[in-house]
PDB file of C-alpha atoms in Angstrom:
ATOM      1  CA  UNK D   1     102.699 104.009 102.923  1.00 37.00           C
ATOM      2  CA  UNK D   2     106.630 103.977 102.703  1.00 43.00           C
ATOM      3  CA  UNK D   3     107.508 104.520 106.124  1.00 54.00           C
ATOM      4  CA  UNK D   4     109.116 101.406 107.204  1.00 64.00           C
ATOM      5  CA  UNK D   5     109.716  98.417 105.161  1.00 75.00           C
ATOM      6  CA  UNK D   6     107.047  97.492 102.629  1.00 74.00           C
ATOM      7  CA  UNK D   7     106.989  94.663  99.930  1.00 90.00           C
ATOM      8  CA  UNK D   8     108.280  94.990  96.502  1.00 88.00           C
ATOM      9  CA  UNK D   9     107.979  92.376  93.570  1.00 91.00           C
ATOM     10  CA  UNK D  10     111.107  89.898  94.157  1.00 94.00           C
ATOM     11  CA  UNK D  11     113.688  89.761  91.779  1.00 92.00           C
ATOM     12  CA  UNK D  12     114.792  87.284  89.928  1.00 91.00           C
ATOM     13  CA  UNK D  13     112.984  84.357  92.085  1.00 94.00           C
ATOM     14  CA  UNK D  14     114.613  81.232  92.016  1.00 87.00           C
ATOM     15  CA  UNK D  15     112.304  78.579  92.613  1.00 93.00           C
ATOM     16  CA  UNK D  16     113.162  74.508  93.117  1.00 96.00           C
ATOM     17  CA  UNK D  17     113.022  71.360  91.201  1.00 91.00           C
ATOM     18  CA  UNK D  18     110.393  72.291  88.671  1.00 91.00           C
ATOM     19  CA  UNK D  19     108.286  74.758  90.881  1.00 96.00           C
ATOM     20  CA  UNK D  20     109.058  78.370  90.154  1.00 97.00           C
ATOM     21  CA  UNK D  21     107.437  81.496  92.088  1.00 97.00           C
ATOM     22  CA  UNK D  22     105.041  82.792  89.519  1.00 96.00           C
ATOM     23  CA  UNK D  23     101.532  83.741  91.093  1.00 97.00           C
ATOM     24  CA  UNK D  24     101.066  87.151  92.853  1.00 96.00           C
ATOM     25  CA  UNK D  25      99.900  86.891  96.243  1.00 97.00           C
ATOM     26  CA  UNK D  26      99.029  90.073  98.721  1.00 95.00           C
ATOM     27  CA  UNK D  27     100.816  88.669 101.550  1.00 96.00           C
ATOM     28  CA  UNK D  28     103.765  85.903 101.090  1.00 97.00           C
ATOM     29  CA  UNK D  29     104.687  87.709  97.587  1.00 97.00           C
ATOM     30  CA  UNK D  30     105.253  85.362  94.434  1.00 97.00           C
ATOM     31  CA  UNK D  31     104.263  81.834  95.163  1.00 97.00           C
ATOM     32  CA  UNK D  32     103.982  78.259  93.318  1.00 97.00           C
ATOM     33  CA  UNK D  33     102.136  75.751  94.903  1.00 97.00           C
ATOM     34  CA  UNK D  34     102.705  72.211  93.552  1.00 97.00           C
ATOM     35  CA  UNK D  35      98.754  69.763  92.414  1.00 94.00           C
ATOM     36  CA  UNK D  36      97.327  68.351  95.083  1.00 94.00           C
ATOM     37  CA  UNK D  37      99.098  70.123  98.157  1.00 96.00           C
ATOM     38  CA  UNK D  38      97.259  70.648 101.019  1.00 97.00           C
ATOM     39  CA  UNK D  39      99.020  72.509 103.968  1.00 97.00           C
ATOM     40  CA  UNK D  40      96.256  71.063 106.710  1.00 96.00           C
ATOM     41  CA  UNK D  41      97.853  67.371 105.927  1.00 97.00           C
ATOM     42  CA  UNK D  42     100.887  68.462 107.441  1.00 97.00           C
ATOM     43  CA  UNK D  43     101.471  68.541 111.493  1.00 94.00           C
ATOM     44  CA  UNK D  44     105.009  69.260 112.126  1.00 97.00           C
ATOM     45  CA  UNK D  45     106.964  71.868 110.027  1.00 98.00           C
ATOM     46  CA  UNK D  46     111.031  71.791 110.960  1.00 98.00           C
ATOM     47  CA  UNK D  47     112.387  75.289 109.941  1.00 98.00           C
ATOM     48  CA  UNK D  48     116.221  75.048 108.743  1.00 97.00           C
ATOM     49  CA  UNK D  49     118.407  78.475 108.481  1.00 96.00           C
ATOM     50  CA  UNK D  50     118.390  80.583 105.598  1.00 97.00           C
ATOM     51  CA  UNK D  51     122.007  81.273 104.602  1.00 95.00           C
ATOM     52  CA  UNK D  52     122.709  84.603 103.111  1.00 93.00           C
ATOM     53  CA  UNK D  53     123.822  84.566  99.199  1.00 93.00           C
ATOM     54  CA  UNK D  54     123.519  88.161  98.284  1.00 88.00           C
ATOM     55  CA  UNK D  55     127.079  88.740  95.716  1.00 86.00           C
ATOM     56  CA  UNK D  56     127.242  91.975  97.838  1.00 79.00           C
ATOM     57  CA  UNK D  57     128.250  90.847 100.823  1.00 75.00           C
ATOM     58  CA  UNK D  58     132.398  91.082 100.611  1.00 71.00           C
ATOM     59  CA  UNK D  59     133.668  91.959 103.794  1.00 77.00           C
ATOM     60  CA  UNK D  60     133.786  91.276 107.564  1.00 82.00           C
ATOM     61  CA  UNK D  61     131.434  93.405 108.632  1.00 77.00           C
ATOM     62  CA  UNK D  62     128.720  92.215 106.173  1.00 78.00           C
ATOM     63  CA  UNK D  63     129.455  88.709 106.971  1.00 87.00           C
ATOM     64  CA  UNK D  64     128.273  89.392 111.020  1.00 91.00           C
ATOM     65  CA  UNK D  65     124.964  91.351 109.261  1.00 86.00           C
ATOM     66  CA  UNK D  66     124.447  88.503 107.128  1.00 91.00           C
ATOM     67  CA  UNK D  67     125.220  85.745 110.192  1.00 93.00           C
ATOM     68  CA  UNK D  68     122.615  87.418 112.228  1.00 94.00           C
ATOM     69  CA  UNK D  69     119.841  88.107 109.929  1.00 93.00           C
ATOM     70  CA  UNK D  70     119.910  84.769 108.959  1.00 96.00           C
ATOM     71  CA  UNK D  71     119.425  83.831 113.029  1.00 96.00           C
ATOM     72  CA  UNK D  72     117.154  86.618 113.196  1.00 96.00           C
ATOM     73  CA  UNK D  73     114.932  85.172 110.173  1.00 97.00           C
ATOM     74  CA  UNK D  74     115.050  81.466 111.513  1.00 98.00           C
ATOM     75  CA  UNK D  75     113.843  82.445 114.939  1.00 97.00           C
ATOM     76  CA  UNK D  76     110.952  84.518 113.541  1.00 98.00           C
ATOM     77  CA  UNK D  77     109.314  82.072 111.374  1.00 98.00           C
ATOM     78  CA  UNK D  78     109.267  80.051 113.970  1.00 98.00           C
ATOM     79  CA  UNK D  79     107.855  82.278 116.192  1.00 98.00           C
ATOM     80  CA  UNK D  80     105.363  83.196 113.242  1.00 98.00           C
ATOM     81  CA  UNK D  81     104.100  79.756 112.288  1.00 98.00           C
ATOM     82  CA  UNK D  82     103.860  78.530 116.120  1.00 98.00           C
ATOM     83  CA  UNK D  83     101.528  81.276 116.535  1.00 98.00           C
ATOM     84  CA  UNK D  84      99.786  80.583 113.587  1.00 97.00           C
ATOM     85  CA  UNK D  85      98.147  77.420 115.147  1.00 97.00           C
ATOM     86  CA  UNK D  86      98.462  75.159 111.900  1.00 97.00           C
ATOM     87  CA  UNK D  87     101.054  72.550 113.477  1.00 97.00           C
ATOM     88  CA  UNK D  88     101.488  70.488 116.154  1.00 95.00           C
ATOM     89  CA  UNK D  89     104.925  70.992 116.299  1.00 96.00           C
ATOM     90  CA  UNK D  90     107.458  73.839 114.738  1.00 97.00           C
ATOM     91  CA  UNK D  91     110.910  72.872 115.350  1.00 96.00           C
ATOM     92  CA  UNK D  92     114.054  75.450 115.118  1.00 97.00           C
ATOM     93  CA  UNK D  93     116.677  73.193 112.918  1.00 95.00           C
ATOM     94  CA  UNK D  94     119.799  75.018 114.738  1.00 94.00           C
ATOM     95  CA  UNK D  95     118.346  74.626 118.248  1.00 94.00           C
ATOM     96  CA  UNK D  96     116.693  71.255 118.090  1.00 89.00           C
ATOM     97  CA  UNK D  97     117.760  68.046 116.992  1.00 89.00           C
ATOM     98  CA  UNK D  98     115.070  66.219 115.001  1.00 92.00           C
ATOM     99  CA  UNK D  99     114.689  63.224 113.299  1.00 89.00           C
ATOM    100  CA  UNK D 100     111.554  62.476 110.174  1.00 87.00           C
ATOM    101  CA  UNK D 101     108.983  60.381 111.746  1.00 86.00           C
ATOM    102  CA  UNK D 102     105.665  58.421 110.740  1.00 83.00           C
ATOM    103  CA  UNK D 103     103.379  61.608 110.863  1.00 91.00           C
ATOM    104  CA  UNK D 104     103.371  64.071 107.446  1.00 95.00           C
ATOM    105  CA  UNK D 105     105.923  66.931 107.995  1.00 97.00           C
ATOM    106  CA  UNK D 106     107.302  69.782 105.564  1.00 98.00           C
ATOM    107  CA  UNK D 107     110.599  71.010 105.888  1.00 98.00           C
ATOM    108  CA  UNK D 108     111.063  75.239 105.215  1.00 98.00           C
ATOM    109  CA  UNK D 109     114.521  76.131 103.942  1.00 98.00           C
ATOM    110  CA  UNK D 110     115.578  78.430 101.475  1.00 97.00           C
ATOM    111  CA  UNK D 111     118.192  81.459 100.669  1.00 97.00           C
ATOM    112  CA  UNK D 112     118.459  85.502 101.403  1.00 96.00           C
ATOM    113  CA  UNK D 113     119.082  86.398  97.696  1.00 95.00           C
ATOM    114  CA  UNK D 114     119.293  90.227  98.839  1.00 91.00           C
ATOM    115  CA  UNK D 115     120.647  91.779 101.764  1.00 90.00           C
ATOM    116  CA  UNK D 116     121.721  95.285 101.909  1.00 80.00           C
ATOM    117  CA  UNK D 117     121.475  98.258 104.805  1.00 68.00           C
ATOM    118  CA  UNK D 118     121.606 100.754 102.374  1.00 53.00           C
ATOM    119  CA  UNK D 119     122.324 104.408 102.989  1.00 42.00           C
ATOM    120  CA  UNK D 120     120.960 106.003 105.814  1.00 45.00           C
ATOM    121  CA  UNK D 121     121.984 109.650 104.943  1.00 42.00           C
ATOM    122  CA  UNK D 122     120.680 109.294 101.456  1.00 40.00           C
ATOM    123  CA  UNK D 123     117.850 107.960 102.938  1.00 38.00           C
ATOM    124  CA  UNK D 124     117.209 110.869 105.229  1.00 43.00           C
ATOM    125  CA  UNK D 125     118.190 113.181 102.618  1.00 40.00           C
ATOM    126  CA  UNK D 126     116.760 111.725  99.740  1.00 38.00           C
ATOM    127  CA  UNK D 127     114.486 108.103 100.721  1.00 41.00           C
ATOM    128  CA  UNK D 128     111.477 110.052  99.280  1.00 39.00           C
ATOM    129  CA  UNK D 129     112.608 109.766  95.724  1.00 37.00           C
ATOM    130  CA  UNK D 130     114.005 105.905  96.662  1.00 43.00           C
ATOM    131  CA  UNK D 131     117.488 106.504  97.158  1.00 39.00           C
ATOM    132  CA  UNK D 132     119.586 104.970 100.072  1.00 47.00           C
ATOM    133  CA  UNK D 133     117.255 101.955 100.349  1.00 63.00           C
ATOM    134  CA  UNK D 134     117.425  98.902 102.459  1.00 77.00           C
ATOM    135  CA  UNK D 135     116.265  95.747 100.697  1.00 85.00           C
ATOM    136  CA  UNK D 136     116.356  92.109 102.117  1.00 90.00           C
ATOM    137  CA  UNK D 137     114.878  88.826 100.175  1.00 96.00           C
ATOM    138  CA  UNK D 138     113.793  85.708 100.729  1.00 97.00           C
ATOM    139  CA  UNK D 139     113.608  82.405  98.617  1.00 98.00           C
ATOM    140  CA  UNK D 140     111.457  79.941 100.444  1.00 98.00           C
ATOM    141  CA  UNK D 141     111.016  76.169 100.040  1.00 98.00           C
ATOM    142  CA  UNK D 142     108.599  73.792 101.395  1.00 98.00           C
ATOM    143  CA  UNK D 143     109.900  70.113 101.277  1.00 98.00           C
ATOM    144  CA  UNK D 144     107.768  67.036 101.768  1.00 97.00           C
ATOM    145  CA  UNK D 145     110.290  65.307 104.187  1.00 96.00           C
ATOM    146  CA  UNK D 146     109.127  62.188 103.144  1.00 95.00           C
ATOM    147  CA  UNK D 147     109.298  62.367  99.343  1.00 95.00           C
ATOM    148  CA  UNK D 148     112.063  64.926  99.531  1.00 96.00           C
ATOM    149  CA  UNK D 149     110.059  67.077  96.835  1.00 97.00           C
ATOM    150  CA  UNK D 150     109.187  70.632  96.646  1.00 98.00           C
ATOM    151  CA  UNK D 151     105.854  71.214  97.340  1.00 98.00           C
ATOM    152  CA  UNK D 152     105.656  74.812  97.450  1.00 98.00           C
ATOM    153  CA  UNK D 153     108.290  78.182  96.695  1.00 98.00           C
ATOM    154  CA  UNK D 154     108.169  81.559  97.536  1.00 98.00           C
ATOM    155  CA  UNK D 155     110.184  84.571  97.045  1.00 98.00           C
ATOM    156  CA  UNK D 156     109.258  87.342  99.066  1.00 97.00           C
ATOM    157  CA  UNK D 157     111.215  91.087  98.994  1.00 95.00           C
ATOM    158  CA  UNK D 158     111.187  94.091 101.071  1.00 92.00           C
ATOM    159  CA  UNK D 159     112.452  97.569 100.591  1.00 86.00           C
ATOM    160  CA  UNK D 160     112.695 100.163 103.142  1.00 75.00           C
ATOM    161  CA  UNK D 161     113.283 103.978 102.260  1.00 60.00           C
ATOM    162  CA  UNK D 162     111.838 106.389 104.782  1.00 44.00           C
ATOM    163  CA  UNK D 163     112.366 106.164 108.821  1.00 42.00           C
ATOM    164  CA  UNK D 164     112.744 109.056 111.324  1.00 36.00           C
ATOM    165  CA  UNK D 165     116.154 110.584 110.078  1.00 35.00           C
ATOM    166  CA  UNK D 166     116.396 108.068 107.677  1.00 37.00           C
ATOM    167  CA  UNK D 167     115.362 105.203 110.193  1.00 44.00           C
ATOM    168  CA  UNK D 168     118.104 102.637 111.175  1.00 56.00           C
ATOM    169  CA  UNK D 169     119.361  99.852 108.383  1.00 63.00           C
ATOM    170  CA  UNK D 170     119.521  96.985 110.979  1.00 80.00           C
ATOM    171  CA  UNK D 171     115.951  98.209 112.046  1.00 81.00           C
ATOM    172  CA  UNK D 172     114.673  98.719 108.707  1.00 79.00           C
ATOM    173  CA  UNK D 173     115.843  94.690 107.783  1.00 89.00           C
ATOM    174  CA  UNK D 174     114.447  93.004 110.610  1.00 91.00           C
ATOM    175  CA  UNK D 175     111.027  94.677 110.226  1.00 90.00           C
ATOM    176  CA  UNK D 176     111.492  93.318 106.922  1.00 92.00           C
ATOM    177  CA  UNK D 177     112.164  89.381 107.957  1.00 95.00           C
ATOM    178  CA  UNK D 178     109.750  90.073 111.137  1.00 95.00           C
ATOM    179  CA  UNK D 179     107.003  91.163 108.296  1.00 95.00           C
ATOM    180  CA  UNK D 180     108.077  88.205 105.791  1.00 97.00           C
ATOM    181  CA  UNK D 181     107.529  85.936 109.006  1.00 98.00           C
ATOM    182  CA  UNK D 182     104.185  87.428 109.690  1.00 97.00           C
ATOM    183  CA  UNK D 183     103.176  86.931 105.810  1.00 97.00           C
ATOM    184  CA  UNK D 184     104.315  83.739 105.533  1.00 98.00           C
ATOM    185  CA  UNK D 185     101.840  82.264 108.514  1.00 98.00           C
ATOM    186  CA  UNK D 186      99.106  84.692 107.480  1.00 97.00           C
ATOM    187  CA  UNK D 187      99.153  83.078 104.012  1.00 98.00           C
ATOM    188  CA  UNK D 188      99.652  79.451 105.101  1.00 98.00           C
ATOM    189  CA  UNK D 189      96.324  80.398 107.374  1.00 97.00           C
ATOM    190  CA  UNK D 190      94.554  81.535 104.333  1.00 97.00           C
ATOM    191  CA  UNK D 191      95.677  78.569 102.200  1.00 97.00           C
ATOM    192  CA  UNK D 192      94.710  76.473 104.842  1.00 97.00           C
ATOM    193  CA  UNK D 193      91.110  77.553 104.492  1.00 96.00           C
ATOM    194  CA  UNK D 194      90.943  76.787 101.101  1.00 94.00           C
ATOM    195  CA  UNK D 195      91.528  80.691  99.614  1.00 93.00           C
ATOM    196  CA  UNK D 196      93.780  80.405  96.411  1.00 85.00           C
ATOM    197  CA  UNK D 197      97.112  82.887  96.118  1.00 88.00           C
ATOM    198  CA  UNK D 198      95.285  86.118  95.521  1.00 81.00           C
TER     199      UNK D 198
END
């Protein structure tokens, strides 16, 4: 069950406005959803990029990790909630211009509060007893664009420790945004049929 990324209780979630990511769920992680939202109201969702935070990165070379995860991350949850089927329109942020109109829309932004490759020798070596591991994290807001309120947060964290040979850190993080993508539109799908964060 710990080949390959799998999901971890976040850490230290940050939440918006007065909304804070307190409610377990199996898929999307810790979520707060604000009275009275309803996800099936809303037909376009505009998807901005996440930009990395983690203290950890320092240097260069975690600066280019951290530049494309963030792309990475963006491009997948829009992938993830076109195929979802909820919205009429998902728009990419960097890619497409767009401007609020009369219809409902949500905008999804947020932060990666954790972002680290890890060790992929200690991994190898030692990734059954947890050492060496990966770990990426997600803070997610969604923003009525209209009333420019938070109307729900999520925080959603991945660890990787096992992989063939340790398995490859740039691997083992964008299973972990690909799977956070996946979550994410799984969950909204669920919400959207009425089942509560479970």
């Amino acid at each position: 069950g710990c080949f390959g990324a799998y999901q971890v209780t976040a850490d230290n979630p940050v939440g918006a406005g007065a909304l804070r990511p307190t409610v377990a769920d199996k898929d999307a992680g810790l979520v707060g959803i604000a009275g009275g939202f309803d996800v099936k109201a809303y037909k376009v969702v505009v998807v901005d990029q996440f930009p990395v935070t983690d203290p950890e990165v320092k240097d260069e070379g975690d600066r280019r990790l951290a530049a494309s995860m963030s792309a990475f991350f963006q491009s997948e949850l829009v992938r993830r909630l076109r195929e979802s089927g909820l919205f009429v329109r998902v728009v990419n942020l960097t890619e497409t211009e767009w401007r609020p109109g009369a219809e409902p829309a949500l905008r999804l932004e947020g932060k990666i509060t954790r972002l680290g490759e890890g060790s992929q020798a200690l991994r190898a070596m030692f990734g059954l007893y947890g050492a060496g591991k990966a770990r990426a994290q997600a803070d997610m807001t969604f923003v009525d664009v209209k009333t420019v309120q938070p109307v729900m947060v999520i925080a959603d964290r991945r660890v990787a420790q096992m992989g063939f040979f340790g398995g490859d850190s740039k691997d083992h993080l964008k299973e972990s945004f690909d799977d956070m993508a996946r979550d994410l539109a799984r969950f909204l799908v669920r919400l959207s049929k009425g089942e509560a964060p479970k």
